[in-house]
Short mmCIF file of C-alpha atoms in Angstrom, two decimals:
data_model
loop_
_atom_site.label_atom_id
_atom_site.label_comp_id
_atom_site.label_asym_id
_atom_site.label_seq_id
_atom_site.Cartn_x
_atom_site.Cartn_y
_atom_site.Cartn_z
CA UNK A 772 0.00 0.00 0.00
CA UNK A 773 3.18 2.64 1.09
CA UNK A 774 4.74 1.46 -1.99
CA UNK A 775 1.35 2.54 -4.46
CA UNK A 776 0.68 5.49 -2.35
CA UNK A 777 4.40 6.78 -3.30
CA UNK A 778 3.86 5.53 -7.21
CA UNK A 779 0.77 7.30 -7.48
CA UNK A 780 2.43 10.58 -5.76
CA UNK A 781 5.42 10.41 -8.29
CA UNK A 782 3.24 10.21 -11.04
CA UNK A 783 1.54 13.81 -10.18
CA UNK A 784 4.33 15.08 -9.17
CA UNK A 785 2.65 15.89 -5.67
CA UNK A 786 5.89 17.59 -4.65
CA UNK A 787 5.19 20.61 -7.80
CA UNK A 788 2.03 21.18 -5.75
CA UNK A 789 4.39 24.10 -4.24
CA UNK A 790 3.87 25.80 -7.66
CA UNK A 791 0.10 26.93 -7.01
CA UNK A 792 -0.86 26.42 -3.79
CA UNK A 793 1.25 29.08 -1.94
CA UNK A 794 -0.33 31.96 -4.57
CA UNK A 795 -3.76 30.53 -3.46
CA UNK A 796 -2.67 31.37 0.44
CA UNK A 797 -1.58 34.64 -1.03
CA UNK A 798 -5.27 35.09 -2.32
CA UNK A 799 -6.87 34.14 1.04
CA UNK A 800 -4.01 36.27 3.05
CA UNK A 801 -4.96 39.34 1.03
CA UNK A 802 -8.16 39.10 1.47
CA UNK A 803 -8.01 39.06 4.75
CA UNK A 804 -5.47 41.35 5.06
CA UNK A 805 -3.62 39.03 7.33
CA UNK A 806 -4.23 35.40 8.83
CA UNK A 807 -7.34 34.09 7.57
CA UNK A 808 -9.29 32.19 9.79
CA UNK A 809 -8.74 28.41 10.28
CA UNK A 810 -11.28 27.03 8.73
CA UNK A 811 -11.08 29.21 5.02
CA UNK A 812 -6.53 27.43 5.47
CA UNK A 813 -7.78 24.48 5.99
CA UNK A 814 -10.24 24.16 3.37
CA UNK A 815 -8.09 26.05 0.35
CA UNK A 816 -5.33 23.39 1.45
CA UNK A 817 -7.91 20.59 0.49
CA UNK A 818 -9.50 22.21 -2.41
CA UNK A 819 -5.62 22.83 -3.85
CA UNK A 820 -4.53 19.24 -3.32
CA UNK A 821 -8.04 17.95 -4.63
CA UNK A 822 -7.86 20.02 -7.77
CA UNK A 823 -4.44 19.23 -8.69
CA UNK A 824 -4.35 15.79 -7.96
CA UNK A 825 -7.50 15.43 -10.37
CA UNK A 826 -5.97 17.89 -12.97
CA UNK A 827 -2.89 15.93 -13.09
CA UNK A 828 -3.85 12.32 -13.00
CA UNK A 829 -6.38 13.21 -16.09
CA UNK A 830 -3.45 15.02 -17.82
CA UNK A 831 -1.45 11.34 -17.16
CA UNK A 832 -4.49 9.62 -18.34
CA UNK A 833 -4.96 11.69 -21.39
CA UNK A 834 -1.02 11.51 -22.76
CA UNK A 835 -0.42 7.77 -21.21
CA UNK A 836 -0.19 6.98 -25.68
CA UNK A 837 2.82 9.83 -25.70
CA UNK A 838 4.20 9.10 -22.85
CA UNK A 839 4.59 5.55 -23.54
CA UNK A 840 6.15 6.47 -27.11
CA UNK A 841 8.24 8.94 -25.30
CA UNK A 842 11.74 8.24 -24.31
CA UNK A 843 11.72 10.81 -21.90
CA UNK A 844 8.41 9.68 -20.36
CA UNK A 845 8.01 6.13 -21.13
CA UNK A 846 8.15 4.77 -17.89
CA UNK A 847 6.06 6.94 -16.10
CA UNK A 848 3.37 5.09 -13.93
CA UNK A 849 0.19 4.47 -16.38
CA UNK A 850 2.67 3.13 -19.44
CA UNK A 851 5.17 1.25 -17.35
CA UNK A 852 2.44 -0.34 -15.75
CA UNK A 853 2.72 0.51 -12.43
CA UNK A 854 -0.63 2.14 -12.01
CA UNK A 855 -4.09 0.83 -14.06
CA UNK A 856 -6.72 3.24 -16.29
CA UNK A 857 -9.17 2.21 -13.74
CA UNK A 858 -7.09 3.30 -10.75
CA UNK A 859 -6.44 6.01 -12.57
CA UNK A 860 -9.87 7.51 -13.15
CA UNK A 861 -10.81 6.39 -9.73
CA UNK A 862 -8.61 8.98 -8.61
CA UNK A 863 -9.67 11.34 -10.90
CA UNK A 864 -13.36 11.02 -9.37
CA UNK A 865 -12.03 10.91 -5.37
CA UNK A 866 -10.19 13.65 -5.85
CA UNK A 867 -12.74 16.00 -7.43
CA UNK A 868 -15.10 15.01 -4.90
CA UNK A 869 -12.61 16.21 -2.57
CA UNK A 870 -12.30 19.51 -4.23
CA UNK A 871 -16.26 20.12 -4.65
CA UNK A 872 -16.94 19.35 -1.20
CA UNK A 873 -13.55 21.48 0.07
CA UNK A 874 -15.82 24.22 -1.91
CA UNK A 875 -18.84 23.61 -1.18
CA UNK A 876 -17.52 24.06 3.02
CA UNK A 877 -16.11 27.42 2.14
CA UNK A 878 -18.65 29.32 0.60
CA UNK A 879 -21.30 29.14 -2.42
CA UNK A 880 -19.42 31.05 -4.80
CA UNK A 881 -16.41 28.81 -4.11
CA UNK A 882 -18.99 26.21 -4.70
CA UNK A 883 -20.65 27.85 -7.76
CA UNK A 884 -17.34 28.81 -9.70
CA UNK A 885 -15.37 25.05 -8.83
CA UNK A 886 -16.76 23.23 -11.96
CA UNK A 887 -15.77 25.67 -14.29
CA UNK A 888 -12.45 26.23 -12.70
CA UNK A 889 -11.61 21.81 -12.78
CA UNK A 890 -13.19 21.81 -15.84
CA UNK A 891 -10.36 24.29 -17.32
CA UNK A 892 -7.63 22.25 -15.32
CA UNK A 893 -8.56 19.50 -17.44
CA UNK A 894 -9.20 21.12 -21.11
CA UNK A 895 -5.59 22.40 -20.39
CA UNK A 896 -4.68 18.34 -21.21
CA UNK A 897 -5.86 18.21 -24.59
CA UNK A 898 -4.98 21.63 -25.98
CA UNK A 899 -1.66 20.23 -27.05
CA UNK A 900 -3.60 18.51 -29.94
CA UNK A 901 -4.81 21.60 -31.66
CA UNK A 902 -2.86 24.72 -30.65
CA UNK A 903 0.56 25.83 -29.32
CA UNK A 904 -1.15 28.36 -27.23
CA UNK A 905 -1.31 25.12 -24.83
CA UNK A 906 1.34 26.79 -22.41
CA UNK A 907 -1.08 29.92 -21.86
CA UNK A 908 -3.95 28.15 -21.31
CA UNK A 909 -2.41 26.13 -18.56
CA UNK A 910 -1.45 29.66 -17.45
CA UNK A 911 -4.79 30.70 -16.91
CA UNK A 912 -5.61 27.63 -15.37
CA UNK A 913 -2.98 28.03 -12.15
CA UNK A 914 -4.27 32.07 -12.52
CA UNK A 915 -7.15 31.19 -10.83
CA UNK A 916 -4.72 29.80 -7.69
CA UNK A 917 -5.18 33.45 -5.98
CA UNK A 918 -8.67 34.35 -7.48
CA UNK A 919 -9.92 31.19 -5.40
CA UNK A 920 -8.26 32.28 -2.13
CA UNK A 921 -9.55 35.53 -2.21
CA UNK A 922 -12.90 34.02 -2.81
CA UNK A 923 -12.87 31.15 -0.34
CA UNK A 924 -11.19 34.11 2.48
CA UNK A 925 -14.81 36.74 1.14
CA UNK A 926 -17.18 34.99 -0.68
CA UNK A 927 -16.72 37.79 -3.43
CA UNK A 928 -14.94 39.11 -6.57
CA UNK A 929 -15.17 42.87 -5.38
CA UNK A 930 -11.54 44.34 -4.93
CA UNK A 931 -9.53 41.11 -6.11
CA UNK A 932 -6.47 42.62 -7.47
CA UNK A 933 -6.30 41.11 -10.97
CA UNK A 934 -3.02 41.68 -11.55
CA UNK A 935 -1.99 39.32 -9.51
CA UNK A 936 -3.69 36.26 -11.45
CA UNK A 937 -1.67 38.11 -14.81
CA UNK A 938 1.54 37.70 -12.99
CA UNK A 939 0.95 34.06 -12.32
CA UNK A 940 -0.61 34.02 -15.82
CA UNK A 941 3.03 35.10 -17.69
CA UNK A 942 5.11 33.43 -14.80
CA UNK A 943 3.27 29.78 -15.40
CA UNK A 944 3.52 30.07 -19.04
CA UNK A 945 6.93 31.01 -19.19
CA UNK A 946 8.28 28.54 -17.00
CA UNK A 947 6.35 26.12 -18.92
CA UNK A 948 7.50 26.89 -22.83
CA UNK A 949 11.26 26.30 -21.11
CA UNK A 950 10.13 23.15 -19.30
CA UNK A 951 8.36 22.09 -22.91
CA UNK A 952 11.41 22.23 -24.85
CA UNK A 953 12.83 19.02 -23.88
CA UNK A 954 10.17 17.40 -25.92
CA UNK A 955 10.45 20.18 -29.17
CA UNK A 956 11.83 16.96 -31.21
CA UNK A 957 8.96 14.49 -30.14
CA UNK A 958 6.35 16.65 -30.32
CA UNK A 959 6.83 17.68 -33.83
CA UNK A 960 7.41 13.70 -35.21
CA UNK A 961 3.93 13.18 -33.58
CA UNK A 962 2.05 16.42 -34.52
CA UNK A 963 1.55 17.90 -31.22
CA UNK A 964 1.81 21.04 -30.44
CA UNK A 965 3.87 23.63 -28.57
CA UNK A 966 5.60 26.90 -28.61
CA UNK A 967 9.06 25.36 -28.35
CA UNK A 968 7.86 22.50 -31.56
CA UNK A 969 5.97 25.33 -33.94
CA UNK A 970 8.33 28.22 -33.34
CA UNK A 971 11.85 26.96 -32.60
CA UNK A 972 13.43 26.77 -29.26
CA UNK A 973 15.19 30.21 -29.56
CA UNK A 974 12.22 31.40 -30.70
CA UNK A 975 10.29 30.09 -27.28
CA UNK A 976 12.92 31.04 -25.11
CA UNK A 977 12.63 34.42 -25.95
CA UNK A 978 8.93 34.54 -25.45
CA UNK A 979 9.77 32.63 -21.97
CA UNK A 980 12.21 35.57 -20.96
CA UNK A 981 9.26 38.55 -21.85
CA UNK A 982 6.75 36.69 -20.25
CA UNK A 983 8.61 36.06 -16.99
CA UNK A 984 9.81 39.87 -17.51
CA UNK A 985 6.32 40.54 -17.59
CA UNK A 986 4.99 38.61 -14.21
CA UNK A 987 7.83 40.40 -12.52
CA UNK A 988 6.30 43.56 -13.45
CA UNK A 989 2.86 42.58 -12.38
CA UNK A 990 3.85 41.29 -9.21
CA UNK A 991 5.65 44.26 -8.36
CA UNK A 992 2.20 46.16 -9.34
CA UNK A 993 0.33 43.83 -7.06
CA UNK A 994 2.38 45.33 -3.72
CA UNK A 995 1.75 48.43 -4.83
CA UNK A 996 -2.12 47.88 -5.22
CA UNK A 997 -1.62 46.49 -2.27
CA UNK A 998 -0.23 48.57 -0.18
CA UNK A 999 2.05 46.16 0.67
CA UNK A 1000 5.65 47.57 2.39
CA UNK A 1001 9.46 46.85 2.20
CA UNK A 1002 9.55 42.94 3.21
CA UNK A 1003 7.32 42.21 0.18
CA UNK A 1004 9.91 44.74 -2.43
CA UNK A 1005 12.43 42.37 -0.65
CA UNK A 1006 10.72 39.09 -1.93
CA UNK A 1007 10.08 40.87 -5.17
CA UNK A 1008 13.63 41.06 -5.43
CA UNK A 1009 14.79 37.57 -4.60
CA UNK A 1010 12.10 36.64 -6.96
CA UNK A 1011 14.02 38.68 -10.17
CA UNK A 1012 17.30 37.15 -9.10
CA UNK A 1013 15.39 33.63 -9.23
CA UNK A 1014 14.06 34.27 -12.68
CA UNK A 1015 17.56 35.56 -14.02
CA UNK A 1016 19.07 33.08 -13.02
CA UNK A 1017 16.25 30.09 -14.23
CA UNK A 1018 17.29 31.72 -17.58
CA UNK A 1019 21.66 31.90 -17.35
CA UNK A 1020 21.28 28.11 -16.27
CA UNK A 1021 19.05 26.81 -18.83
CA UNK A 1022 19.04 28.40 -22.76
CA UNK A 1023 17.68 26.53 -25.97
CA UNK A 1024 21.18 25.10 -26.45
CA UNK A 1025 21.37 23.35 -23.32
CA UNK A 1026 18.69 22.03 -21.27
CA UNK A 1027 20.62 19.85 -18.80
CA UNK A 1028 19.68 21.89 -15.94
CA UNK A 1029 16.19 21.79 -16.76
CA UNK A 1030 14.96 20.25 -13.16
CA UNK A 1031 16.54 22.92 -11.05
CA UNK A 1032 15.24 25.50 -13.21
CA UNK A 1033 11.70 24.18 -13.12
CA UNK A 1034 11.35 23.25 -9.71
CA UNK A 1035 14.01 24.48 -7.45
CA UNK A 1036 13.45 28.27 -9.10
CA UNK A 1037 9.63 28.05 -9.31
CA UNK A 1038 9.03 26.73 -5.99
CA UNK A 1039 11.49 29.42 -4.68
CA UNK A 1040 9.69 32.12 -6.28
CA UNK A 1041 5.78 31.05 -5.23
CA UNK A 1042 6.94 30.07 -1.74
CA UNK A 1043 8.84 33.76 -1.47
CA UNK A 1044 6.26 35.89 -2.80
CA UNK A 1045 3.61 34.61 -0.39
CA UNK A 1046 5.47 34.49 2.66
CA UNK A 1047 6.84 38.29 1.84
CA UNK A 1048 3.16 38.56 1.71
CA UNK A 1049 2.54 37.57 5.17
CA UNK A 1050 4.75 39.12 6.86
CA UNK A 1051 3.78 42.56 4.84
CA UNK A 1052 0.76 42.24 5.90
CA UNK A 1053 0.93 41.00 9.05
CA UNK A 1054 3.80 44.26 9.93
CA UNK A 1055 0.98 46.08 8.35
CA UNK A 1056 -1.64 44.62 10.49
#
């Protein structure tokens, strides 16, 4: 049982849950303009891990063919085996439940808005069939991380800053056109799509670097909006130095330092900005 429970963690990557769910806390902590209460953490925490873990597994379930012709991905859990279709889609199902009820707790908009926001999660896993605007899409899928803190903290749209879902918008895709172009080669011999595949990797890389150039600019607006003071600027900063440096360790001509670029860097950068957050807000009161 330990041993499936781990093999079905690897194969959602459980540990990239880091990516979304601290700008979701951001949401709920500016909302509240400090701690939120326990029940609205508790509950985002649940709806998070529900909604990715569905998300995820259907993405495995929907690629399991590519995977398995993959090199790079062959031996990921549904093609090597290791976990079944059924088990798969079981998981699919628990884990949504999980998510509707985590929204359903919170608040009726929460509830109202969830299966339009899983239904996006999962649209995101075919859109690499038709269009190379794939990367963007998934953008606006983790762009509602924030929006659905601030609604499970208020129960309401009024006042959410918007920037903040653009700079998560830019920041997602970006990292995601770099983190595409391992598979630029594959995807082309078997007609998918992606930035990296239709337009080159140089091409993609330098769409990467405007984009990320971009979120840096809109989180930077978001304090401002804010009102947020100096330990956020700080975070803002460490954030810039994280996304320079993504981009002087990986370029189209060498992707061996992929992994530390896409998860060491991003996980840095979500996990800084929202505990800058905090303590802004809570030196703020």
């Amino acid at each position: 049982m330990l041993k499936k429970i781990h093999i079905l963690l690897e194969m959602i990557k459980f540990r990239h849950s880091v990516f979304a769910l601290p700008f979701a806390l951001m949401g709920a902590f500016l909302a509240a303009r400090g701690v939120p209460s326990l029940w609205v953490f508790f509950w985002v925490i649940i709806a998070m891990v529900g909604a990715r873990t569905a998300a995820m597994t259907f993405n495995r379930i929907a690629d399991y063919r590519f995977d398995a012709a993959n090199p790079r991905t062959e031996k990921r859990a549904i093609p090597a085996g290791e976990v079944s279709l059924k088990e798969s889609w079981l998981m699919v199902i628990a884990s949504s439940a999980l998510f509707f009820l985590a929204c359903w707790m919170l608040n009726p908009l929460a509830l109202f808005l969830s299966p339009g926001a899983l239904a996006l999660t999962f649209f995101y896993s075919l859109t690499k069939r038709f269009t190379w605007l794939c990367h963007l899409i998934l953008g606006v899928a983790l762009a509602i991380a924030p929006l659905g803190g601030w609604v499970a903290s208020t129960g309401s749209l009024v006042a959410y800053p918007w920037v903040l879902s653009l700079g998560v918008l830019f920041w997602v895709t970006g990292f995601d056109i770099i983190y595409a172009s391992q598979d630029a080669e594959f995807d082309r011999k078997v007609g998918l799509y992606s930035m990296p595949a239709s337009l080159g990797r140089k091409n993609a890389f330098c769409l990467a670097v405007s984009f990320h150039a971009l979120a840096f600019f809109l989180f930077t607006l978001t304090g401002y909006l804010q009102g947020l003071n100096i330990i956020y600027y700080i975070g803002i900063a460490l954030t810039g130095s994280a996304l320079f440096y993504q981009h002087l360790i990986v370029n189209p001509r060498d992707l061996s330092r992929i992994q530390v670029s896409f998860f060491s860097m991003n996980g840095f950068i979500s996990l800084t900005l929202f505990v800058a957050t905090c303590i802004s807000l809570l030196m703020t009161g």
